[in-house]
Tab-separated table of C-alpha atoms in Angstrom:
chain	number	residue	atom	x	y	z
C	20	UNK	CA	151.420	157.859	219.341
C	21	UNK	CA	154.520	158.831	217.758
C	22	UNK	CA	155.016	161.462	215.295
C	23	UNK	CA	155.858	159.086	212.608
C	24	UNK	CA	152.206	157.077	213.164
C	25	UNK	CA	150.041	160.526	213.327
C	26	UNK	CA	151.750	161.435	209.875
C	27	UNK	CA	151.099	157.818	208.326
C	28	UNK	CA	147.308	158.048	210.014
C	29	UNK	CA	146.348	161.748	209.105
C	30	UNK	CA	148.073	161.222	205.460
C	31	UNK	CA	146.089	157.988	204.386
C	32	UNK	CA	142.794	159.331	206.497
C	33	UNK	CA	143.333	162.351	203.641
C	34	UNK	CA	143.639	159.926	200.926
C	35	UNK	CA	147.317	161.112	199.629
C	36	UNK	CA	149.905	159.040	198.781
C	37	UNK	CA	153.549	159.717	200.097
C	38	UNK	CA	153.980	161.327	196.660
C	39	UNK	CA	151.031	163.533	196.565
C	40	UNK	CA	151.878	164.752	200.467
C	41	UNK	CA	155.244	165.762	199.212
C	42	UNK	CA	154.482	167.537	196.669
C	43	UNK	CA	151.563	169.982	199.078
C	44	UNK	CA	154.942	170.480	201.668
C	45	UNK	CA	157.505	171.297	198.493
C	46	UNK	CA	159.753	168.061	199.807
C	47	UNK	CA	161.269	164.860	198.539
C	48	UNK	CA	158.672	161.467	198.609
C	49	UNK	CA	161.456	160.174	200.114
C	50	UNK	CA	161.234	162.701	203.123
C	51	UNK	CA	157.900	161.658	203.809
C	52	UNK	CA	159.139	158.005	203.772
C	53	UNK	CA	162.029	158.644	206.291
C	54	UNK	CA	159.300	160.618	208.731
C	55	UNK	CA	156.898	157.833	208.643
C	56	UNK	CA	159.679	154.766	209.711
C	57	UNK	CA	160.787	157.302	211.883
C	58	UNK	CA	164.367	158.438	210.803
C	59	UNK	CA	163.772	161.748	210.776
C	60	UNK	CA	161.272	164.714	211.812
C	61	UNK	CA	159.846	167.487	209.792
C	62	UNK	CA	161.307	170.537	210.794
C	63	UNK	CA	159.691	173.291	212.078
C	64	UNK	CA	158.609	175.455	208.826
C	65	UNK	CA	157.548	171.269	207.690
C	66	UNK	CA	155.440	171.092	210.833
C	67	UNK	CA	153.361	174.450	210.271
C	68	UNK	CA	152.513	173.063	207.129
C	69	UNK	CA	151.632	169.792	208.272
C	70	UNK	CA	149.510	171.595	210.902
C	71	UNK	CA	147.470	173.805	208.539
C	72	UNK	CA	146.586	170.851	205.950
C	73	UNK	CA	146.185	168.503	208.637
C	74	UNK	CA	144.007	171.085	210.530
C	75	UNK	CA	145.827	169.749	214.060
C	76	UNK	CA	148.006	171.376	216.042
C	77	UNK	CA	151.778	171.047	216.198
C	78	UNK	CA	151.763	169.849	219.301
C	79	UNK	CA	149.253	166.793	217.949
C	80	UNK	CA	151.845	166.210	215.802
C	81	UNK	CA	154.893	165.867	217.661
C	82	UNK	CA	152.658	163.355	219.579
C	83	UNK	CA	151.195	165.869	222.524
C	84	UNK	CA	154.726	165.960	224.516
C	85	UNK	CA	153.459	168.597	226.767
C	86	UNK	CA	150.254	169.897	227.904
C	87	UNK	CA	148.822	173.131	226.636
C	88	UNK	CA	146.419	175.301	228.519
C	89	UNK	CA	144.793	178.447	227.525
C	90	UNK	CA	146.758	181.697	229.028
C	91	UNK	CA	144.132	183.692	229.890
C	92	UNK	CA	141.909	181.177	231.530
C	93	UNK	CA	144.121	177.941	232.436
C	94	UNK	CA	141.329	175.746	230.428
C	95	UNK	CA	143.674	172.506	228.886
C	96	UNK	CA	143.702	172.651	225.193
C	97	UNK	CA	142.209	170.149	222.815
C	98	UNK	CA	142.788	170.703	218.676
C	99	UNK	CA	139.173	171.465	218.731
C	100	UNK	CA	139.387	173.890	221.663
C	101	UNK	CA	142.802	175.604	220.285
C	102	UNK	CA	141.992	179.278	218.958
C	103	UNK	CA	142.700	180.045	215.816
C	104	UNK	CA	144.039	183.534	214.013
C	105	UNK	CA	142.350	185.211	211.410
C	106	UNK	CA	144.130	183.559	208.659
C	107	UNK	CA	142.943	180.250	209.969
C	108	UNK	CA	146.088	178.802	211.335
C	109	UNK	CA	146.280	177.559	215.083
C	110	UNK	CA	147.102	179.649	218.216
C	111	UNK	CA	148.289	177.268	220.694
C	112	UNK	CA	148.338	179.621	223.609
C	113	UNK	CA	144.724	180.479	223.957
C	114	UNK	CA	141.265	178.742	223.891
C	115	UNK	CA	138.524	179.646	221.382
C	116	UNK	CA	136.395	181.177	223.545
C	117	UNK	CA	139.136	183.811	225.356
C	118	UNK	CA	140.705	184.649	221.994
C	119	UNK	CA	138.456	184.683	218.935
C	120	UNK	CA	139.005	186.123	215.173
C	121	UNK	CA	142.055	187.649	216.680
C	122	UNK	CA	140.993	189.448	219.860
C	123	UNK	CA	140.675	188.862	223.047
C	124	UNK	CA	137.144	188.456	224.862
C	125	UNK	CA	138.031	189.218	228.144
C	126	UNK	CA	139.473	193.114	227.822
C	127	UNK	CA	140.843	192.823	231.987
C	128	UNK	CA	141.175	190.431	233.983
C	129	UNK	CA	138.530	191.692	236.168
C	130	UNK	CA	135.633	190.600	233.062
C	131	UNK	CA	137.436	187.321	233.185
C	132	UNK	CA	136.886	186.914	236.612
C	133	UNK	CA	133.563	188.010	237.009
C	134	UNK	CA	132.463	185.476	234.471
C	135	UNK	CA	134.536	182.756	236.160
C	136	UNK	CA	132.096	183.666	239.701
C	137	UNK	CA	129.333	183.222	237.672
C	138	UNK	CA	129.805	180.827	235.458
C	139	UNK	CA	132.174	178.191	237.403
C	140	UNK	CA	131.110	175.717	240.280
C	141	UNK	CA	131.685	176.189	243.875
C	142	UNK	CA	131.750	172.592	245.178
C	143	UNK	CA	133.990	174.118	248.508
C	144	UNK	CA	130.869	176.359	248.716
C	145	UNK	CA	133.474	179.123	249.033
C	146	UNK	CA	132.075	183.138	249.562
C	147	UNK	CA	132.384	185.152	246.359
C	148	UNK	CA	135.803	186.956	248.154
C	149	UNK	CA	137.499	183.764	248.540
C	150	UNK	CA	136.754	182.190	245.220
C	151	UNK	CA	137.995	185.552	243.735
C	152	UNK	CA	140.938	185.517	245.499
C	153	UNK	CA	141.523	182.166	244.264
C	154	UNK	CA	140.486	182.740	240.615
C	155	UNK	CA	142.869	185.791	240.443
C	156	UNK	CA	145.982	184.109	241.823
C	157	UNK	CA	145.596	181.257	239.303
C	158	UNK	CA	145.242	183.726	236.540
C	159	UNK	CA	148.129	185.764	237.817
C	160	UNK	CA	150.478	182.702	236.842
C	161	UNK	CA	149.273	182.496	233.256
C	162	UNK	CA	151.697	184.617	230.588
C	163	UNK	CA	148.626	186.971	229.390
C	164	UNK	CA	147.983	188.442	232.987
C	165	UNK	CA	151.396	188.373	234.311
């Protein structure tokens, strides 16, 4: 979907009229009208706004354009699965269960992978070396262990 139809669909799922949305994002009705034909896009500040009263991410938004996985544990990221930050609002880098209430879970990437051994599949029946080996340089290409 387009950006255009997720603001029509979240905005009339929420009951608001174009009015009513304008006036929660301090812009014109008319603003709103131009974003839902599709003239224009919110702009950034707009879209954190949108995000937080929407309760979906940006990236849901703008239509999912690109893929988001978690940093610490490579796990793609769903709106539901997207950590959030103490204050409530969306951190799109990391899933809820490696960053929660604003901390991290795993304190090295040594806990991380220790609970990856145990807690992940081995369909390639792989020995507990190999698997780490291959845990660890997957991790080592995501931006919170690099």
């Amino acid at each position: 979907m387009e950006t255009k139809d997720i603001i029509f669909k979240l905005r009339t799922e929420k009951g608001l009229s174009q009015e009513e949305l304008a006036e929660k994002l301090f812009v014109t009705r008319q603003a709103v009208s131009r974003w839902e034909t599709g003239e224009t896009q919110p702009n950034t500040e707009t879209l954190k706004l949108l995000s937080g009263l929407f309760d979906v991410s940006i990236n849901t938004l703008l239509g999912a354009p690109r893929r988001l996985f978690c940093q610490c544990c490579g796990m793609p990221l769903e709106d539901e699965t997207t950590a959030r930050e103490p204050d409530g609002s969306l951190n799109e880098d990391y899933c809820k269960w490696c960053y929660t209430d604003g901390k991290f879970v795993y304190q090295s990437r040594e806990a991380l992978l220790d609970y990856l051994l145990e807690n992940m599949p081995n369909p390639e029946h792989l020995g507990e070396a190999e698997r780490r080996a291959q845990y660890d340089a997957y991790l080592l290409q995501l931006k919170h262990w690099r």
